[in-house]
């Protein structure tokens, strides 16, 4: 199988790029894929903490790029999931320590041994973003149903298109169905209508995400609304057609659909 | 009809704001340029009919068009609302020609 390089991006900070990267990466590894997660947020690394691997960092992405170590030495193996590796970012450097060309070289090297390479993109549209998208061939655009996050996502989609991206999929994070029904939050359909890219996942606002981040163990596949949602995102990344789950038990899908018309 | 009397939901407000916001983000059209377009349109139309040039409103939007495929359609449209003061002026203009 040709390896896939996926960048997880959003423009705006704090919408769930790192959580999505960690969960999609872990989920793919659980399906038996060989996955390499790369934290490209140089200076503000977070993916290691969300993955619970922060104590095992020796070398990082900048060390690889500068030739201080071999690519293999910077990869941290996640003992809980065979086939899952993390390349952490440097904490004491800044984005200019790496160039897009160098990123492409590292990714080309990793492609030989991994099915999926997932790049956790920093917030913003500056060099960190350029580095993260340089070697990727598809993107997961993460947004929340808020005006600011959607505006930034739209800008990111424009930039990805300008950079030749053909496959961009939307992950709508932190959706609250109770607020959607009251007419106080944009629905998934509203956001898809605005951004006009295919929806690959709806992740409900779930306190279990905070708990799992506290514990350093991604919740994908666990018995929680967000865990189930991420498990479905993973299957859709794999190309499987999975119906979107109904997060509110006891409320039919039809009620949700008609609910959209009742509250305008 | 009854929902016209209801308070606008915050979801609707967000959607309306985003529509305008994203259009100007995507088109990258400055307010000065919009003003120039407006005066030029007024100039052309007033050759043929008497219009209220003061109250022309133009906006770039993706909603309401016949080819509209939702607000996320990638092809925005320019809409102009031009109040006509005197339609008969049209014939006079043609006669002059």
CSV table of C-alpha atoms in Angstrom, one decimal:
chain,number,residue,atom,x,y,z
A,1,UNK,CA,0.0,0.0,0.0
A,2,UNK,CA,1.2,3.5,-0.9
A,3,UNK,CA,1.7,5.4,2.4
A,4,UNK,CA,-0.5,8.3,3.1
A,5,UNK,CA,0.7,11.6,4.5
A,6,UNK,CA,-2.0,13.5,6.3
A,7,UNK,CA,-1.7,16.9,7.8
A,8,UNK,CA,-4.1,17.9,10.6
A,9,UNK,CA,-4.6,21.6,10.5
A,10,UNK,CA,-7.1,24.3,11.5
A,11,UNK,CA,-5.7,27.8,11.3
A,12,UNK,CA,-7.1,28.8,14.7
A,13,UNK,CA,-5.5,27.4,17.8
A,14,UNK,CA,-7.3,25.3,20.5
A,15,UNK,CA,-9.9,23.7,18.2
A,16,UNK,CA,-8.5,20.2,18.6
A,17,UNK,CA,-5.7,19.6,16.1
A,18,UNK,CA,-3.5,17.8,18.5
A,19,UNK,CA,-6.3,15.7,20.0
A,20,UNK,CA,-7.4,14.8,16.5
A,21,UNK,CA,-3.9,13.9,15.5
A,22,UNK,CA,-3.4,11.7,18.6
A,23,UNK,CA,-6.7,9.9,18.2
A,24,UNK,CA,-6.6,9.3,14.5
A,25,UNK,CA,-3.0,8.1,14.7
A,26,UNK,CA,-3.8,5.8,17.7
A,27,UNK,CA,-7.0,4.6,16.0
A,28,UNK,CA,-5.1,3.7,12.8
A,29,UNK,CA,-2.5,1.8,14.8
A,30,UNK,CA,-5.3,-0.1,16.6
A,31,UNK,CA,-6.4,-1.2,13.1
A,32,UNK,CA,-3.0,-2.7,12.6
A,33,UNK,CA,-1.5,0.0,10.5
A,34,UNK,CA,2.0,1.3,10.9
A,35,UNK,CA,1.6,5.0,11.9
A,36,UNK,CA,4.1,7.8,12.5
A,37,UNK,CA,2.8,10.9,14.2
A,38,UNK,CA,5.0,14.0,13.7
A,39,UNK,CA,4.6,17.0,15.9
A,40,UNK,CA,5.5,20.0,13.7
A,41,UNK,CA,4.8,22.6,16.3
A,42,UNK,CA,8.4,23.6,17.0
A,43,UNK,CA,8.7,25.6,20.2
A,44,UNK,CA,5.3,24.6,21.6
A,45,UNK,CA,5.2,20.8,21.5
A,46,UNK,CA,2.1,19.2,22.8
A,47,UNK,CA,1.5,16.0,21.0
A,48,UNK,CA,3.9,14.1,23.2
A,49,UNK,CA,1.9,15.1,26.3
A,50,UNK,CA,-1.4,14.2,24.8
A,51,UNK,CA,0.0,10.8,23.8
A,52,UNK,CA,1.6,10.3,27.2
A,53,UNK,CA,5.1,9.9,25.8
A,54,UNK,CA,6.7,13.1,27.2
A,55,UNK,CA,9.1,11.2,29.4
A,56,UNK,CA,10.6,9.2,26.7
A,57,UNK,CA,11.9,12.0,24.4
A,58,UNK,CA,15.6,11.9,23.6
A,59,UNK,CA,15.9,13.3,20.1
A,60,UNK,CA,13.4,15.4,18.2
A,61,UNK,CA,12.5,16.6,14.7
A,62,UNK,CA,15.1,19.4,14.7
A,63,UNK,CA,17.8,17.0,15.7
A,64,UNK,CA,16.9,14.8,12.7
A,65,UNK,CA,16.9,17.8,10.4
A,66,UNK,CA,20.2,19.1,11.7
A,67,UNK,CA,21.8,15.6,11.5
A,68,UNK,CA,22.4,15.2,15.2
A,69,UNK,CA,20.7,11.8,15.1
A,70,UNK,CA,19.3,9.3,12.6
A,71,UNK,CA,15.6,9.4,11.9
A,72,UNK,CA,15.0,6.1,13.7
A,73,UNK,CA,16.6,7.5,16.9
A,74,UNK,CA,14.1,10.3,17.1
A,75,UNK,CA,11.1,8.0,16.8
A,76,UNK,CA,9.4,7.0,20.1
A,77,UNK,CA,7.6,3.7,20.0
A,78,UNK,CA,4.3,3.7,21.8
A,79,UNK,CA,4.4,0.4,23.8
A,80,UNK,CA,0.6,0.3,24.1
A,81,UNK,CA,0.0,0.1,20.4
A,82,UNK,CA,2.3,-1.9,18.1
A,83,UNK,CA,3.1,0.0,15.0
A,84,UNK,CA,2.6,3.5,16.5
A,85,UNK,CA,5.5,5.9,16.6
A,86,UNK,CA,5.9,9.6,17.5
A,87,UNK,CA,8.4,12.0,16.3
A,88,UNK,CA,8.4,14.8,18.9
A,89,UNK,CA,9.1,18.4,18.1
A,90,UNK,CA,11.8,20.6,19.7
A,91,UNK,CA,10.7,22.7,22.6
A,92,UNK,CA,13.6,25.1,22.8
A,93,UNK,CA,13.7,26.2,19.2
A,94,UNK,CA,11.5,28.1,16.8
A,95,UNK,CA,9.7,27.4,13.5
A,96,UNK,CA,12.6,28.7,11.4
A,97,UNK,CA,14.7,25.7,12.6
A,98,UNK,CA,13.1,23.6,9.9
A,99,UNK,CA,12.3,24.4,6.2
A,100,UNK,CA,9.6,22.8,4.0
A,101,UNK,CA,12.3,21.1,1.9
A,102,UNK,CA,13.8,19.4,5.0
A,103,UNK,CA,10.3,18.3,6.1
A,104,UNK,CA,9.8,16.7,2.7
A,105,UNK,CA,13.1,14.8,3.0
A,106,UNK,CA,12.2,13.5,6.5
A,107,UNK,CA,8.8,12.4,5.3
A,108,UNK,CA,10.2,10.7,2.2
A,109,UNK,CA,12.4,8.7,4.5
A,110,UNK,CA,9.5,7.7,6.8
A,111,UNK,CA,7.3,6.7,3.9
A,112,UNK,CA,9.4,3.6,3.4
A,113,UNK,CA,8.3,2.1,6.7
A,114,UNK,CA,4.9,3.6,7.5
A,115,UNK,CA,1.4,3.2,6.2
A,116,UNK,CA,0.3,6.6,7.6
A,117,UNK,CA,2.3,9.7,8.5
A,118,UNK,CA,0.2,12.2,10.4
A,119,UNK,CA,1.5,15.7,10.8
A,120,UNK,CA,0.2,17.8,13.7
A,121,UNK,CA,0.2,21.3,12.3
A,122,UNK,CA,0.8,24.4,14.5
A,123,UNK,CA,-1.9,27.2,14.6
A,124,UNK,CA,-1.4,30.0,12.2
A,125,UNK,CA,-0.5,30.3,8.6
A,126,UNK,CA,3.2,31.2,8.8
A,127,UNK,CA,6.3,29.0,8.4
A,128,UNK,CA,5.1,26.3,10.8
A,129,UNK,CA,2.1,25.8,8.6
A,130,UNK,CA,4.2,25.8,5.4
A,131,UNK,CA,6.5,23.2,7.0
A,132,UNK,CA,3.6,21.0,8.0
A,133,UNK,CA,1.8,20.9,4.7
A,134,UNK,CA,5.0,20.7,2.5
A,135,UNK,CA,5.2,16.9,2.5
A,136,UNK,CA,1.5,16.1,2.9
A,137,UNK,CA,-0.9,14.8,0.3
A,138,UNK,CA,-4.2,15.1,2.1
A,139,UNK,CA,-5.5,17.2,4.9
A,140,UNK,CA,-7.9,16.9,7.8
A,141,UNK,CA,-9.3,20.4,8.6
A,142,UNK,CA,-10.4,20.7,12.2
A,143,UNK,CA,-12.9,23.3,13.2
A,144,UNK,CA,-15.5,24.0,15.9
A,145,UNK,CA,-18.9,25.4,15.2
A,146,UNK,CA,-17.8,29.0,16.0
A,147,UNK,CA,-17.6,32.0,13.8
A,148,UNK,CA,-13.9,32.5,14.4
A,149,UNK,CA,-12.8,28.9,13.9
A,150,UNK,CA,-14.9,28.6,10.7
A,151,UNK,CA,-13.5,31.7,9.3
A,152,UNK,CA,-9.9,30.5,9.9
A,153,UNK,CA,-10.8,27.1,8.5
A,154,UNK,CA,-12.1,28.7,5.3
A,155,UNK,CA,-8.8,30.6,5.0
A,156,UNK,CA,-6.8,27.4,5.6
A,157,UNK,CA,-8.9,25.6,2.9
A,158,UNK,CA,-8.1,28.4,0.5
A,159,UNK,CA,-4.4,28.1,1.2
A,160,UNK,CA,-4.4,24.3,0.9
A,161,UNK,CA,-6.2,24.6,-2.4
A,162,UNK,CA,-3.6,27.1,-3.6
A,163,UNK,CA,-0.9,24.6,-2.5
A,164,UNK,CA,-2.4,21.9,-4.7
A,165,UNK,CA,-4.3,19.8,-2.1
A,166,UNK,CA,-7.0,17.7,-3.7
A,167,UNK,CA,-8.2,15.8,-0.7
A,168,UNK,CA,-9.4,17.9,2.3
A,169,UNK,CA,-11.8,16.6,4.8
A,170,UNK,CA,-13.6,18.3,7.6
A,171,UNK,CA,-13.5,17.3,11.3
A,172,UNK,CA,-16.2,19.2,13.2
A,173,UNK,CA,-15.1,19.1,16.8
A,174,UNK,CA,-16.9,20.0,20.0
A,175,UNK,CA,-20.4,19.9,18.7
A,176,UNK,CA,-23.1,20.2,21.3
A,177,UNK,CA,-26.4,18.7,20.0
A,178,UNK,CA,-28.4,20.3,22.9
A,179,UNK,CA,-27.3,23.8,21.7
A,180,UNK,CA,-27.8,22.9,18.1
A,181,UNK,CA,-31.4,22.0,18.8
A,182,UNK,CA,-32.0,25.2,20.7
A,183,UNK,CA,-30.7,27.1,17.7
A,184,UNK,CA,-27.7,28.4,19.6
A,185,UNK,CA,-25.0,26.5,17.7
A,186,UNK,CA,-24.4,25.9,14.1
A,187,UNK,CA,-25.2,22.3,13.0
A,188,UNK,CA,-22.8,20.1,11.1
A,189,UNK,CA,-24.9,20.7,8.0
A,190,UNK,CA,-24.6,24.5,8.5
A,191,UNK,CA,-20.8,24.2,8.8
A,192,UNK,CA,-20.5,21.9,5.8
A,193,UNK,CA,-22.6,24.3,3.7
A,194,UNK,CA,-20.3,27.1,4.5
A,195,UNK,CA,-17.0,25.4,4.1
A,196,UNK,CA,-18.0,23.2,1.2
A,197,UNK,CA,-15.6,20.3,1.8
A,198,UNK,CA,-16.5,16.7,2.6
A,199,UNK,CA,-17.3,16.0,6.3
A,200,UNK,CA,-15.2,13.1,7.7
A,201,UNK,CA,-16.2,13.3,11.3
A,202,UNK,CA,-18.4,15.0,13.9
A,203,UNK,CA,-16.9,14.8,17.4
A,204,UNK,CA,-19.3,15.8,20.2
A,205,UNK,CA,-18.1,18.0,23.0
A,206,UNK,CA,-17.2,15.4,25.6
A,207,UNK,CA,-15.5,15.8,29.0
A,208,UNK,CA,-13.9,12.4,28.4
A,209,UNK,CA,-11.5,14.2,26.1
A,210,UNK,CA,-10.2,16.3,29.0
A,211,UNK,CA,-9.9,13.1,31.1
A,212,UNK,CA,-8.0,11.2,28.5
A,213,UNK,CA,-5.7,14.1,27.9
A,214,UNK,CA,-5.0,14.2,31.7
A,215,UNK,CA,-4.1,10.6,31.5
A,216,UNK,CA,-2.1,10.8,28.4
A,217,UNK,CA,-4.1,8.1,26.6
A,218,UNK,CA,-6.1,8.9,23.5
A,219,UNK,CA,-9.7,7.9,23.9
A,220,UNK,CA,-10.3,6.6,20.4
A,221,UNK,CA,-12.4,3.5,20.4
A,222,UNK,CA,-13.4,3.8,24.1
A,223,UNK,CA,-17.0,3.8,25.2
A,224,UNK,CA,-17.5,7.5,25.2
A,225,UNK,CA,-19.2,9.8,22.6
A,226,UNK,CA,-15.9,11.3,21.4
A,227,UNK,CA,-14.2,7.9,21.5
A,228,UNK,CA,-16.8,6.4,19.2
A,229,UNK,CA,-16.8,9.5,17.0
A,230,UNK,CA,-13.0,9.3,16.5
A,231,UNK,CA,-13.2,5.6,15.8
A,232,UNK,CA,-15.5,6.4,13.0
A,233,UNK,CA,-13.2,9.2,11.7
A,234,UNK,CA,-10.4,6.6,11.6
A,235,UNK,CA,-12.5,4.2,9.5
A,236,UNK,CA,-13.5,7.0,7.1
A,237,UNK,CA,-9.8,8.0,6.8
A,238,UNK,CA,-9.3,4.4,5.8
A,239,UNK,CA,-11.9,5.0,3.0
A,240,UNK,CA,-14.8,3.1,4.7
A,241,UNK,CA,-18.3,4.4,4.4
A,242,UNK,CA,-19.5,4.7,8.0
A,243,UNK,CA,-22.8,6.4,8.8
A,244,UNK,CA,-22.7,9.4,11.2
A,245,UNK,CA,-23.7,8.4,14.7
A,246,UNK,CA,-26.5,10.0,16.6
A,247,UNK,CA,-25.0,11.4,19.8
A,248,UNK,CA,-28.2,12.0,21.7
A,249,UNK,CA,-29.7,8.7,22.6
A,250,UNK,CA,-33.5,8.7,22.5
A,251,UNK,CA,-33.7,11.4,19.9
A,252,UNK,CA,-34.2,10.1,16.4
A,253,UNK,CA,-32.2,11.3,13.5
A,254,UNK,CA,-35.4,12.6,11.9
A,255,UNK,CA,-36.1,14.8,14.9
A,256,UNK,CA,-32.7,16.3,14.5
A,257,UNK,CA,-33.2,17.0,10.9
A,258,UNK,CA,-36.6,18.6,11.3
A,259,UNK,CA,-35.2,20.4,14.4
A,260,UNK,CA,-33.2,22.5,11.9
A,261,UNK,CA,-36.3,23.9,10.5
A,262,UNK,CA,-38.1,24.6,13.7
A,263,UNK,CA,-35.7,27.0,15.2
A,264,UNK,CA,-34.6,29.4,12.5
B,1,UNK,CA,-44.5,32.4,8.5
B,2,UNK,CA,-44.6,32.3,12.3
B,3,UNK,CA,-40.9,32.2,12.7
B,4,UNK,CA,-40.6,35.7,11.3
B,5,UNK,CA,-41.9,36.9,14.6
B,6,UNK,CA,-39.5,35.0,16.6
B,7,UNK,CA,-36.2,36.4,17.9
B,8,UNK,CA,-33.4,35.4,15.5
B,9,UNK,CA,-31.5,32.5,16.8
B,10,UNK,CA,-27.8,33.0,17.6
B,11,UNK,CA,-27.1,30.2,15.1
B,12,UNK,CA,-28.7,32.2,12.4
B,13,UNK,CA,-26.8,35.3,13.4
B,14,UNK,CA,-23.6,33.3,13.2
B,15,UNK,CA,-24.4,32.0,9.8
B,16,UNK,CA,-25.4,35.4,8.5
B,17,UNK,CA,-22.2,37.0,9.8
B,18,UNK,CA,-20.0,34.2,8.4
B,19,UNK,CA,-21.6,34.5,5.0
B,20,UNK,CA,-20.7,38.2,4.7
B,21,UNK,CA,-17.3,37.6,6.4
B,22,UNK,CA,-16.1,34.8,4.2
B,23,UNK,CA,-17.2,36.5,1.0
B,24,UNK,CA,-15.1,39.5,1.7
B,25,UNK,CA,-12.3,37.2,2.9
B,26,UNK,CA,-12.5,35.1,-0.3
B,27,UNK,CA,-13.0,37.8,-2.8
B,28,UNK,CA,-10.6,40.1,-1.1
B,29,UNK,CA,-12.5,43.1,-2.3
B,30,UNK,CA,-11.9,46.3,-0.3
B,31,UNK,CA,-14.8,48.7,0.6
B,32,UNK,CA,-13.1,51.4,-1.5
B,33,UNK,CA,-13.3,49.1,-4.6
B,34,UNK,CA,-17.0,48.3,-3.8
B,35,UNK,CA,-17.7,52.1,-3.7
B,36,UNK,CA,-16.0,52.6,-7.1
B,37,UNK,CA,-18.0,49.7,-8.6
B,38,UNK,CA,-21.2,51.3,-7.2
B,39,UNK,CA,-20.6,54.8,-8.7
B,40,UNK,CA,-19.7,53.2,-12.1
B,41,UNK,CA,-22.8,51.1,-12.1
B,42,UNK,CA,-24.9,54.2,-11.2
B,43,UNK,CA,-23.2,56.2,-14.1
B,44,UNK,CA,-24.0,53.5,-16.7
B,45,UNK,CA,-27.6,52.9,-15.6
B,46,UNK,CA,-28.5,56.6,-15.3
B,47,UNK,CA,-27.8,56.9,-19.0
B,48,UNK,CA,-31.0,54.9,-19.6
B,49,UNK,CA,-33.3,55.6,-16.7
B,50,UNK,CA,-33.6,57.9,-13.8
B,51,UNK,CA,-32.3,56.2,-10.7
B,52,UNK,CA,-31.8,57.0,-7.1
B,53,UNK,CA,-28.0,56.9,-7.1
B,54,UNK,CA,-27.8,57.7,-3.4
B,55,UNK,CA,-29.6,54.6,-2.4
B,56,UNK,CA,-27.9,52.0,-4.6
B,57,UNK,CA,-26.8,49.0,-2.6
B,58,UNK,CA,-24.4,46.4,-3.9
B,59,UNK,CA,-23.1,43.4,-2.3
B,60,UNK,CA,-21.2,40.2,-3.1
B,61,UNK,CA,-23.0,37.2,-2.0
B,62,UNK,CA,-23.3,33.5,-2.7
B,63,UNK,CA,-27.0,33.3,-1.6
B,64,UNK,CA,-30.2,33.6,-3.6
B,65,UNK,CA,-28.8,33.0,-7.0
B,66,UNK,CA,-30.4,30.5,-9.4
B,67,UNK,CA,-27.2,28.6,-9.7
B,68,UNK,CA,-26.8,28.7,-5.9
B,69,UNK,CA,-25.4,25.6,-4.4
B,70,UNK,CA,-25.5,26.7,-0.8
B,71,UNK,CA,-23.6,29.4,0.9
B,72,UNK,CA,-20.3,27.5,0.5
B,73,UNK,CA,-20.5,27.8,-3.3
B,74,UNK,CA,-17.1,28.9,-4.5
B,75,UNK,CA,-18.6,31.4,-7.0
B,76,UNK,CA,-19.8,34.5,-5.4
B,77,UNK,CA,-22.2,36.8,-7.1
B,78,UNK,CA,-22.5,40.5,-7.3
B,79,UNK,CA,-26.0,41.8,-6.4
B,80,UNK,CA,-27.1,45.4,-7.0
B,81,UNK,CA,-30.3,47.0,-5.7
B,82,UNK,CA,-30.9,50.1,-7.8
B,83,UNK,CA,-34.1,52.1,-7.0
B,84,UNK,CA,-35.6,53.4,-10.2
B,85,UNK,CA,-37.2,56.8,-9.8
B,86,UNK,CA,-38.7,57.2,-13.3
B,87,UNK,CA,-39.1,54.4,-15.7
B,88,UNK,CA,-40.5,56.7,-18.5
B,89,UNK,CA,-37.1,58.3,-18.7
B,90,UNK,CA,-36.0,55.1,-20.4
B,91,UNK,CA,-37.9,56.0,-23.6
B,92,UNK,CA,-36.6,59.5,-23.6
B,93,UNK,CA,-33.1,58.3,-23.4
B,94,UNK,CA,-33.7,56.0,-26.3
B,95,UNK,CA,-35.3,58.8,-28.4
B,96,UNK,CA,-32.3,61.0,-27.7
B,97,UNK,CA,-30.1,58.4,-29.2
